GROMACS .gro file of N, CA and C in nm:
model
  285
    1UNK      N    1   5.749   9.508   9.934
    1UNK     CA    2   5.761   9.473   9.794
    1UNK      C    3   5.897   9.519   9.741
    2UNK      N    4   5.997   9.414   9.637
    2UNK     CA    5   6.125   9.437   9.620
    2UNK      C    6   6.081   9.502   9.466
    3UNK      N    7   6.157   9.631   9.407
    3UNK     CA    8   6.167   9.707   9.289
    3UNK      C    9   6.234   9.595   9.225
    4UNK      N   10   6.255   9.530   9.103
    4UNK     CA   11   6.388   9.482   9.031
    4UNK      C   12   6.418   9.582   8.995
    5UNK      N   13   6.558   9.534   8.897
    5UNK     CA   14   6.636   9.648   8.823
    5UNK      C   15   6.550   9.692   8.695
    6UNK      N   16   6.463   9.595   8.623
    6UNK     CA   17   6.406   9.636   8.521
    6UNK      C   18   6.272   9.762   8.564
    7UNK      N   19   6.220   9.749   8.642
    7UNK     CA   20   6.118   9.869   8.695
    7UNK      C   21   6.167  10.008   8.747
    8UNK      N   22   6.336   9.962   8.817
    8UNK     CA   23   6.378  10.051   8.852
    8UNK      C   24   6.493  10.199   8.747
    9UNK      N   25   6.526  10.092   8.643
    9UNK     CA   26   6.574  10.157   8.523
    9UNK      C   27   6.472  10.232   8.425
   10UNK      N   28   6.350  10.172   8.426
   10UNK     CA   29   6.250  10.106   8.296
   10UNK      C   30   6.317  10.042   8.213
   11UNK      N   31   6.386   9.980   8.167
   11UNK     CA   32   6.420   9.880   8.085
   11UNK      C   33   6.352   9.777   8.073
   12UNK      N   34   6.358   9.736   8.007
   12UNK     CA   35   6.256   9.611   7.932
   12UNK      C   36   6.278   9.473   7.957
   13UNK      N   37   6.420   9.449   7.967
   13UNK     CA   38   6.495   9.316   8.017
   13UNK      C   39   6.629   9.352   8.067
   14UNK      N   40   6.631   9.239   8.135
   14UNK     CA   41   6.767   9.220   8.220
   14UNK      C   42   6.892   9.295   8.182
   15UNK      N   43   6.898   9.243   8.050
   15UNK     CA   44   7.033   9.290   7.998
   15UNK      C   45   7.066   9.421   7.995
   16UNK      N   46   6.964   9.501   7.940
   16UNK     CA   47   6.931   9.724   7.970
   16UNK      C   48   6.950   9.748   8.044
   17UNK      N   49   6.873   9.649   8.158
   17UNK     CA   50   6.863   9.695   8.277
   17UNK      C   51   7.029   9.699   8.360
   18UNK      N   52   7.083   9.620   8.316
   18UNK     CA   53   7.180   9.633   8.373
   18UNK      C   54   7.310   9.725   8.321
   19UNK      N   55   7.267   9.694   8.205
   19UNK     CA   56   7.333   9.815   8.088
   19UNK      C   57   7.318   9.992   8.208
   20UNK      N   58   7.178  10.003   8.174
   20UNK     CA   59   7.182  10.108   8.251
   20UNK      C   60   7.196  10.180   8.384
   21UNK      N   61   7.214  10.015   8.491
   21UNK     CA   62   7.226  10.077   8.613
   21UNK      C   63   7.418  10.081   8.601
   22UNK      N   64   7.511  10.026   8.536
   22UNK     CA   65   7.616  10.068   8.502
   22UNK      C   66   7.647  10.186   8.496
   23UNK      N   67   7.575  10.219   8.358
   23UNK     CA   68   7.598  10.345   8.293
   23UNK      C   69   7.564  10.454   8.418
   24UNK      N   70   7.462  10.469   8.467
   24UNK     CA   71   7.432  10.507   8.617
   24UNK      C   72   7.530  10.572   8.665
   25UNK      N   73   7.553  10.410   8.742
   25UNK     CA   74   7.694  10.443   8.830
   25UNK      C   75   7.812  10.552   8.799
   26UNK      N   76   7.845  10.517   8.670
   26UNK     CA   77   7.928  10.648   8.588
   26UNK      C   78   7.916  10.735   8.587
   27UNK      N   79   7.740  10.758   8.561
   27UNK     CA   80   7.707  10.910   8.535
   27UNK      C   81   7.751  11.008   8.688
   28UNK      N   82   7.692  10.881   8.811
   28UNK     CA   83   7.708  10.980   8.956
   28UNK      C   84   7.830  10.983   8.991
   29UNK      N   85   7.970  10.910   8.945
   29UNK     CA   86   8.108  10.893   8.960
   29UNK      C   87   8.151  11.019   8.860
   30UNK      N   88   8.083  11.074   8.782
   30UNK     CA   89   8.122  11.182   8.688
   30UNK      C   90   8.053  11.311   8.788
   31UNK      N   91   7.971  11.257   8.785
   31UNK     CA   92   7.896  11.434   8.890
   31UNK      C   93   7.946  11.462   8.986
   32UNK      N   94   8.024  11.358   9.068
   32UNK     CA   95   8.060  11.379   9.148
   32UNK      C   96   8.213  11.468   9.125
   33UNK      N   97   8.276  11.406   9.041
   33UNK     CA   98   8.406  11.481   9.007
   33UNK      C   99   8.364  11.616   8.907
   34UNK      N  100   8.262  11.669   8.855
   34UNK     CA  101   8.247  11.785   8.859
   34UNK      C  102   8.196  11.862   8.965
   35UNK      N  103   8.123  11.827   9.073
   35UNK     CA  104   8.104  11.920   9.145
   35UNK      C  105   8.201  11.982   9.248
   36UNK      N  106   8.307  11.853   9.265
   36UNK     CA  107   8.449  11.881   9.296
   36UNK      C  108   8.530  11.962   9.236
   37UNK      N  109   8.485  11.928   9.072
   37UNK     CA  110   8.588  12.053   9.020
   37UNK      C  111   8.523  12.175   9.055
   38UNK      N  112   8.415  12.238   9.022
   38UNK     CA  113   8.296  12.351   9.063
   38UNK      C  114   8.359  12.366   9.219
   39UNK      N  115   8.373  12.282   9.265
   39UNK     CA  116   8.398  12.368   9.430
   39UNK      C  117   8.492  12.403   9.413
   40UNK      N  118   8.633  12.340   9.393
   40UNK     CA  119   8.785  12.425   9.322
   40UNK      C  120   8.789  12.516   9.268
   41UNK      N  121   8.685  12.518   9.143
   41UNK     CA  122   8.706  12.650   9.070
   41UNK      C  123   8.629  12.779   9.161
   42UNK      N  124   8.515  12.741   9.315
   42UNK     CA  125   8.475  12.846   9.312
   42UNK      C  126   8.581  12.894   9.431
   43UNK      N  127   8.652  12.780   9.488
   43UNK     CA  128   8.762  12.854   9.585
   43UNK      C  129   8.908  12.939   9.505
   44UNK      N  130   8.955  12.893   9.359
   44UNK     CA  131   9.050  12.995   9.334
   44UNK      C  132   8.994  13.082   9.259
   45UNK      N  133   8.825  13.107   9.199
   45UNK     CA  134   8.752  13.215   9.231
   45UNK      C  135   8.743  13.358   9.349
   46UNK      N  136   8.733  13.289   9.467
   46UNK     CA  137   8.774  13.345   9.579
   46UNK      C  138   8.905  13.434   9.583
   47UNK      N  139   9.032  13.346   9.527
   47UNK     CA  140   9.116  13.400   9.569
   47UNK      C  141   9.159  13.487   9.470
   48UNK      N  142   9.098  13.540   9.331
   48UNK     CA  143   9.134  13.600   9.242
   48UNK      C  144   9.018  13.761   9.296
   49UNK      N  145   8.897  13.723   9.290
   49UNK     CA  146   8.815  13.813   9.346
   49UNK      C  147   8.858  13.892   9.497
   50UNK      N  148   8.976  13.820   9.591
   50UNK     CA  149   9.017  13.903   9.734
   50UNK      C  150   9.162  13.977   9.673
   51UNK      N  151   9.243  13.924   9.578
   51UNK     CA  152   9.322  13.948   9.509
   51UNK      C  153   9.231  14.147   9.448
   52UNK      N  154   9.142  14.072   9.343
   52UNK     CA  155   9.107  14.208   9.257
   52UNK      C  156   9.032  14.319   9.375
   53UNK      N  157   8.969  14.319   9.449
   53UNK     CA  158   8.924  14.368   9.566
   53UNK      C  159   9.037  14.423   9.622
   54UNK      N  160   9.101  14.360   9.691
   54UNK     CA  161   9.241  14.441   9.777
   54UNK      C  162   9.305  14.487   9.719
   55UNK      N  163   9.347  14.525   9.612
   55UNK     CA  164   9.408  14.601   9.495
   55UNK      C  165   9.325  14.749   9.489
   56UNK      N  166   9.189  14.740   9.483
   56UNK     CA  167   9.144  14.861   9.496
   56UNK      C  168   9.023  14.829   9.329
   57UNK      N  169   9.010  14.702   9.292
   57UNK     CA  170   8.917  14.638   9.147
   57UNK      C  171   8.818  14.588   9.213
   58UNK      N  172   8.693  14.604   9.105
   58UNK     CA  173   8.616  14.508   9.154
   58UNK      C  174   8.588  14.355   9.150
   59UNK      N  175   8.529  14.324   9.205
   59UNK     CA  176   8.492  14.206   9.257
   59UNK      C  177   8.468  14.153   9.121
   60UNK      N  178   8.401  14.153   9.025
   60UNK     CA  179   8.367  14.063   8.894
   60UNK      C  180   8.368  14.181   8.827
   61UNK      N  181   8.483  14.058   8.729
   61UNK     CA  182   8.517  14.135   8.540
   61UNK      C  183   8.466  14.068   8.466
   62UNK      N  184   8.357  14.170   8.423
   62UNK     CA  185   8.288  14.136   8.294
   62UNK      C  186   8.356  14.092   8.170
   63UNK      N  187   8.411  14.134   8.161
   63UNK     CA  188   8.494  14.107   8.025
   63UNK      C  189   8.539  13.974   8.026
   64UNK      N  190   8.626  13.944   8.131
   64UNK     CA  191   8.623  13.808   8.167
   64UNK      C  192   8.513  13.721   8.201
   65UNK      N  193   8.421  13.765   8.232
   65UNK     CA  194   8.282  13.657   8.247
   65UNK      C  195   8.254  13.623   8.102
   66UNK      N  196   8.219  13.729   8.025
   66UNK     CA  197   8.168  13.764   7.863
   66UNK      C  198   8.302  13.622   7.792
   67UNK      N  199   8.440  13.626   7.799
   67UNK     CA  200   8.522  13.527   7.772
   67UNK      C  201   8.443  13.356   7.818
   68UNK      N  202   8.431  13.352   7.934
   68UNK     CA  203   8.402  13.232   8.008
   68UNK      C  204   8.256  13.153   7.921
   69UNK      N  205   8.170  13.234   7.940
   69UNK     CA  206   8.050  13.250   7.821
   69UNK      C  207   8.054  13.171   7.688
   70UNK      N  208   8.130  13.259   7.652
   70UNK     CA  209   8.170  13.237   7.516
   70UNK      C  210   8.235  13.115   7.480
   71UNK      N  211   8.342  13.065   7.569
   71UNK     CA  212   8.369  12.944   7.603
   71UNK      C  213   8.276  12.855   7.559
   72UNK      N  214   8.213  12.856   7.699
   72UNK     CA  215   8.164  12.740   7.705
   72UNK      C  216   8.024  12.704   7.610
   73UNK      N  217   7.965  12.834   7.515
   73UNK     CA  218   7.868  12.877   7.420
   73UNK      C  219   7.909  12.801   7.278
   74UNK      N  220   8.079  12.821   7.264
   74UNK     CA  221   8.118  12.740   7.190
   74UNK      C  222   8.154  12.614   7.193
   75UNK      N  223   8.178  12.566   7.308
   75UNK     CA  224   8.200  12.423   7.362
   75UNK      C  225   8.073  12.298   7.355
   76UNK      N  226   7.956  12.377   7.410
   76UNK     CA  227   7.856  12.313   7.424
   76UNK      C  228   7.709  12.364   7.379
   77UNK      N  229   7.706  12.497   7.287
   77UNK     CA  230   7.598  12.535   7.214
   77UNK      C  231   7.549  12.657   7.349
   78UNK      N  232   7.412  12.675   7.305
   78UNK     CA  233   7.321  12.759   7.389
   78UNK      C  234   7.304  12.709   7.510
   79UNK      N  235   7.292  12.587   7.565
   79UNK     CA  236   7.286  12.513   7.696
   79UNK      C  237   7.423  12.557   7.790
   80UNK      N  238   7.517  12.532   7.678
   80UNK     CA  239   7.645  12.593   7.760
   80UNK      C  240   7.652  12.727   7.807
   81UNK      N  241   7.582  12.846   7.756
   81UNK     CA  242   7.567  12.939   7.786
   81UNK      C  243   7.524  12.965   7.920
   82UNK      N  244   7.405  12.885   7.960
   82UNK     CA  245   7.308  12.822   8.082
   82UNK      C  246   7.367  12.814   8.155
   83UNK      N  247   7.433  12.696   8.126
   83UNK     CA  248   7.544  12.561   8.255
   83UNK      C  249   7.671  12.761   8.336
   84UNK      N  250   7.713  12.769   8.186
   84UNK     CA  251   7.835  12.871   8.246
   84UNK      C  252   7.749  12.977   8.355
   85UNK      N  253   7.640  13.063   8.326
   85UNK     CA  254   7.600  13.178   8.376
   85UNK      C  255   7.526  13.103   8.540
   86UNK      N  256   7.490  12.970   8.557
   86UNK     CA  257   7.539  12.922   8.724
   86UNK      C  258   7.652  12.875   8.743
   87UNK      N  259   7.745  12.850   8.674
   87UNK     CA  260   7.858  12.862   8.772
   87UNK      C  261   7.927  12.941   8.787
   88UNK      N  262   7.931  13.098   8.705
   88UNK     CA  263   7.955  13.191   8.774
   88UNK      C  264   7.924  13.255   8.867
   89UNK      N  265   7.779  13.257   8.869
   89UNK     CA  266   7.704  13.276   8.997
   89UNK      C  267   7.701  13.198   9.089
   90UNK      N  268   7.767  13.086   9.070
   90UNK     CA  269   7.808  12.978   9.238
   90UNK      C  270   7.951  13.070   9.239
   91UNK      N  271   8.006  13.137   9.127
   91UNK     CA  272   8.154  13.155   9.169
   91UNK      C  273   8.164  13.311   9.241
   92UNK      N  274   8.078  13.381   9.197
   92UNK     CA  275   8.052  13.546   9.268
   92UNK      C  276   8.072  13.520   9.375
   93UNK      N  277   8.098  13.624   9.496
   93UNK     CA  278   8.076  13.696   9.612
   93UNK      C  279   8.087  13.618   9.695
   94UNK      N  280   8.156  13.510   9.713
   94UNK     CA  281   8.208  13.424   9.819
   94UNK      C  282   8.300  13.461   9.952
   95UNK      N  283   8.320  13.617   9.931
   95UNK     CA  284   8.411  13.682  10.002
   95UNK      C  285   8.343  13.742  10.095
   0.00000   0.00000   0.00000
């Protein structure tokens, strides 16, 4: 049995339906270039954390996390708070 696009969106008719398998496409052409950025940011993560480490610092500055936070708390509300506190924790202890 073949899905159409309208069962497979839920859309109602053709036209949504296609509306939204578009929009789709975008959304996973966008995820994809953030999780690319997320892997970048957690490799010059890395190199700031072997940096603060071999110096004789630790591994994660709060103060600077508490900044990053705040960021993104103001960028994108309470959710942003969320989104930031895993990707610091994808960005920790990679060393």
């Amino acid at each position: 049995m073949t899905t159409t696009s309208t069962e497979k969106t839920g859309a109602r008719n053709d036209e949504a339906a296609a509306l939204i398998g578009d929009a789709r496409e975008r959304i996973d052409a966008l995820d994809d270039r953030i999780i690319g950025l997320i892997q970048e940011r957690m490799a010059v993560s890395a190199v700031i954390q072997e940096a603060r480490i071999s110096s004789g610092g630790r591994r994660v500055n709060l103060a600077r996390e508490m900044e990053v936070l705040g960021h993104f708390r103001d960028a994108l509300g309470k959710p942003g708070t969320a989104l930031a506190m895993t990707m610091l924790e994808l960005c920790r202890g990679r060393i």
